[in-house]
């Protein structure tokens, strides 16, 4: 199990794709924790969710729903969510690094760390400029092209050990 989270060895494109799907499984506990925290926030707000008039009050006042949602994000809750997302994030980063290590032999010799930083930078720019649709499209298409390259490029390594 330890080898899946280490930044060593290499993997092929199929394993990269399958590990990307497994990352979704690793995110499920964090999603459950998030929904539990939001549910606790709704219960603490005193709104009776079984009463139809109370749910219509939330529908009529979106600010109330936003207030309940933002009220769930205390420092402790953010730390809990970060800890819940950390295994998925670490696994995903290790997967990207392993695949880039396999591709660096043929496409960018000795530059695996620079390629890794570029991939992460493209993803972070997409998150940072989330309000600007032009940059979202540019980073989204660039990220999609990089992912296609990472999955389908031939690494010329016969025996991947990662």
Short mmCIF file of C-alpha atoms in Angstrom, two decimals:
data_model
loop_
_atom_site.label_atom_id
_atom_site.label_comp_id
_atom_site.label_asym_id
_atom_site.label_seq_id
_atom_site.Cartn_x
_atom_site.Cartn_y
_atom_site.Cartn_z
CA UNK A 1 0.00 0.00 0.00
CA UNK A 2 2.89 2.31 0.76
CA UNK A 3 4.13 2.21 -2.85
CA UNK A 4 0.93 3.85 -4.10
CA UNK A 5 1.64 7.00 -2.11
CA UNK A 6 5.38 7.31 -2.80
CA UNK A 7 6.88 9.62 -5.38
CA UNK A 8 9.11 6.90 -6.87
CA UNK A 9 8.99 4.39 -9.74
CA UNK A 10 6.80 4.64 -12.86
CA UNK A 11 3.33 3.62 -14.08
CA UNK A 12 1.78 3.14 -17.50
CA UNK A 13 -1.08 5.13 -19.01
CA UNK A 14 -3.78 2.61 -18.12
CA UNK A 15 -2.72 2.57 -14.48
CA UNK A 16 -2.68 6.37 -14.52
CA UNK A 17 -6.27 6.40 -15.76
CA UNK A 18 -7.42 3.75 -13.28
CA UNK A 19 -5.72 5.53 -10.39
CA UNK A 20 -7.55 8.69 -11.44
CA UNK A 21 -10.81 6.80 -11.09
CA UNK A 22 -9.72 5.41 -7.71
CA UNK A 23 -9.10 8.97 -6.52
CA UNK A 24 -12.86 9.45 -6.72
CA UNK A 25 -13.26 6.57 -4.26
CA UNK A 26 -10.77 8.24 -1.91
CA UNK A 27 -12.78 11.48 -2.04
CA UNK A 28 -16.04 9.83 -0.96
CA UNK A 29 -15.29 9.95 2.81
CA UNK A 30 -14.51 13.66 2.57
CA UNK A 31 -17.80 14.27 0.74
CA UNK A 32 -19.68 12.35 3.43
CA UNK A 33 -17.98 14.42 6.15
CA UNK A 34 -18.82 17.63 4.26
CA UNK A 35 -22.49 16.67 3.95
CA UNK A 36 -22.59 15.72 7.63
CA UNK A 37 -21.15 19.11 8.57
CA UNK A 38 -23.69 20.92 6.39
CA UNK A 39 -26.48 18.78 7.83
CA UNK A 40 -25.30 19.62 11.34
CA UNK A 41 -25.32 23.30 10.38
CA UNK A 42 -28.89 23.01 9.14
CA UNK A 43 -29.97 21.26 12.31
CA UNK A 44 -28.19 23.84 14.48
CA UNK A 45 -29.94 26.66 12.64
CA UNK A 46 -33.29 25.52 14.02
CA UNK A 47 -34.94 24.99 10.63
CA UNK A 48 -37.33 22.05 10.58
CA UNK A 49 -36.53 20.38 7.27
CA UNK A 50 -39.60 18.15 7.50
CA UNK A 51 -41.89 21.20 7.48
CA UNK A 52 -42.72 22.25 3.88
CA UNK A 53 -43.06 25.92 4.88
CA UNK A 54 -39.51 25.91 6.30
CA UNK A 55 -38.04 24.53 3.08
CA UNK A 56 -39.94 27.14 1.09
CA UNK A 57 -38.39 29.79 3.35
CA UNK A 58 -34.96 28.60 2.23
CA UNK A 59 -36.08 28.60 -1.40
CA UNK A 60 -37.41 32.14 -1.08
CA UNK A 61 -34.33 33.43 0.76
CA UNK A 62 -31.12 32.09 -0.84
CA UNK A 63 -29.13 34.23 1.59
CA UNK A 64 -30.36 32.01 4.42
CA UNK A 65 -29.04 28.89 2.68
CA UNK A 66 -25.72 30.61 2.05
CA UNK A 67 -25.56 31.73 5.68
CA UNK A 68 -26.16 28.16 6.87
CA UNK A 69 -23.53 26.81 4.47
CA UNK A 70 -20.87 29.35 5.40
CA UNK A 71 -21.65 28.87 9.08
CA UNK A 72 -20.42 25.29 8.84
CA UNK A 73 -16.90 26.39 7.89
CA UNK A 74 -15.21 26.94 11.21
CA UNK A 75 -11.46 26.47 11.58
CA UNK A 76 -11.93 23.02 13.09
CA UNK A 77 -14.28 21.93 10.29
CA UNK A 78 -11.88 23.17 7.62
CA UNK A 79 -9.05 21.21 9.25
CA UNK A 80 -11.25 18.09 9.40
CA UNK A 81 -12.13 18.44 5.71
CA UNK A 82 -8.49 19.04 4.78
CA UNK A 83 -7.43 15.89 6.64
CA UNK A 84 -10.22 13.96 4.91
CA UNK A 85 -9.11 15.19 1.46
CA UNK A 86 -5.38 14.74 2.13
CA UNK A 87 -5.09 11.02 1.17
CA UNK A 88 -6.84 11.62 -2.15
CA UNK A 89 -4.68 14.67 -2.88
CA UNK A 90 -1.45 12.85 -1.99
CA UNK A 91 -2.44 9.78 -4.03
CA UNK A 92 -3.32 11.94 -7.02
CA UNK A 93 -0.05 13.89 -6.88
CA UNK A 94 1.96 10.68 -6.53
CA UNK A 95 0.13 9.21 -9.53
CA UNK A 96 0.89 12.23 -11.70
CA UNK A 97 4.54 12.19 -10.65
CA UNK A 98 4.91 8.46 -11.35
CA UNK A 99 3.47 8.82 -14.85
CA UNK A 100 5.60 11.84 -15.64
CA UNK A 101 8.64 9.90 -14.41
CA UNK A 102 7.83 7.25 -17.00
CA UNK A 103 7.38 9.80 -19.78
CA UNK A 104 10.45 11.87 -18.96
CA UNK A 105 12.79 9.25 -20.43
CA UNK A 106 11.42 9.82 -23.92
CA UNK A 107 9.89 13.31 -23.94
CA UNK A 108 11.73 15.52 -21.45
CA UNK A 109 14.89 13.83 -20.18
CA UNK A 110 15.85 14.87 -16.67
CA UNK A 111 12.99 17.37 -16.40
CA UNK A 112 10.37 15.42 -14.48
CA UNK A 113 10.18 17.95 -11.64
CA UNK A 114 9.69 20.84 -14.05
CA UNK A 115 6.95 18.95 -15.93
CA UNK A 116 5.28 18.05 -12.63
CA UNK A 117 5.37 21.70 -11.52
CA UNK A 118 3.88 22.76 -14.88
CA UNK A 119 0.98 20.31 -14.59
CA UNK A 120 0.24 21.43 -11.03
CA UNK A 121 0.53 25.10 -12.04
CA UNK A 122 -2.03 24.67 -14.82
CA UNK A 123 -4.45 23.09 -12.35
CA UNK A 124 -3.90 25.77 -9.71
CA UNK A 125 -4.36 28.58 -12.23
CA UNK A 126 -7.71 27.09 -13.20
CA UNK A 127 -8.77 27.08 -9.56
CA UNK A 128 -7.41 30.55 -8.80
CA UNK A 129 -9.05 32.28 -11.78
CA UNK A 130 -12.35 30.47 -11.38
CA UNK A 131 -14.36 33.65 -11.96
CA UNK A 132 -12.82 34.41 -15.39
CA UNK A 133 -14.40 32.17 -18.00
CA UNK A 134 -11.63 32.77 -20.56
CA UNK A 135 -8.89 31.53 -18.25
CA UNK A 136 -11.11 28.64 -17.15
CA UNK A 137 -11.44 27.54 -20.78
CA UNK A 138 -7.72 27.95 -21.47
CA UNK A 139 -6.60 26.05 -18.38
CA UNK A 140 -9.34 23.45 -18.83
CA UNK A 141 -8.39 22.69 -22.42
CA UNK A 142 -4.69 22.75 -21.58
CA UNK A 143 -5.25 20.40 -18.65
CA UNK A 144 -7.36 18.10 -20.82
CA UNK A 145 -4.67 18.01 -23.51
CA UNK A 146 -2.00 17.26 -20.89
CA UNK A 147 -4.13 14.46 -19.43
CA UNK A 148 -4.67 12.95 -22.89
CA UNK A 149 -0.93 13.11 -23.50
CA UNK A 150 -0.16 11.53 -20.14
CA UNK A 151 -2.61 8.67 -20.72
CA UNK A 152 -1.82 7.86 -24.36
CA UNK A 153 1.89 8.69 -24.75
CA UNK A 154 4.27 5.76 -25.08
CA UNK A 155 6.90 5.77 -22.36
CA UNK A 156 9.25 3.14 -23.87
CA UNK A 157 9.53 1.44 -20.48
CA UNK A 158 8.67 -2.24 -20.61
CA UNK A 159 8.33 -3.02 -16.88
CA UNK A 160 6.66 -0.35 -14.73
CA UNK A 161 7.12 -0.98 -11.01
CA UNK A 162 4.97 1.74 -9.46
#
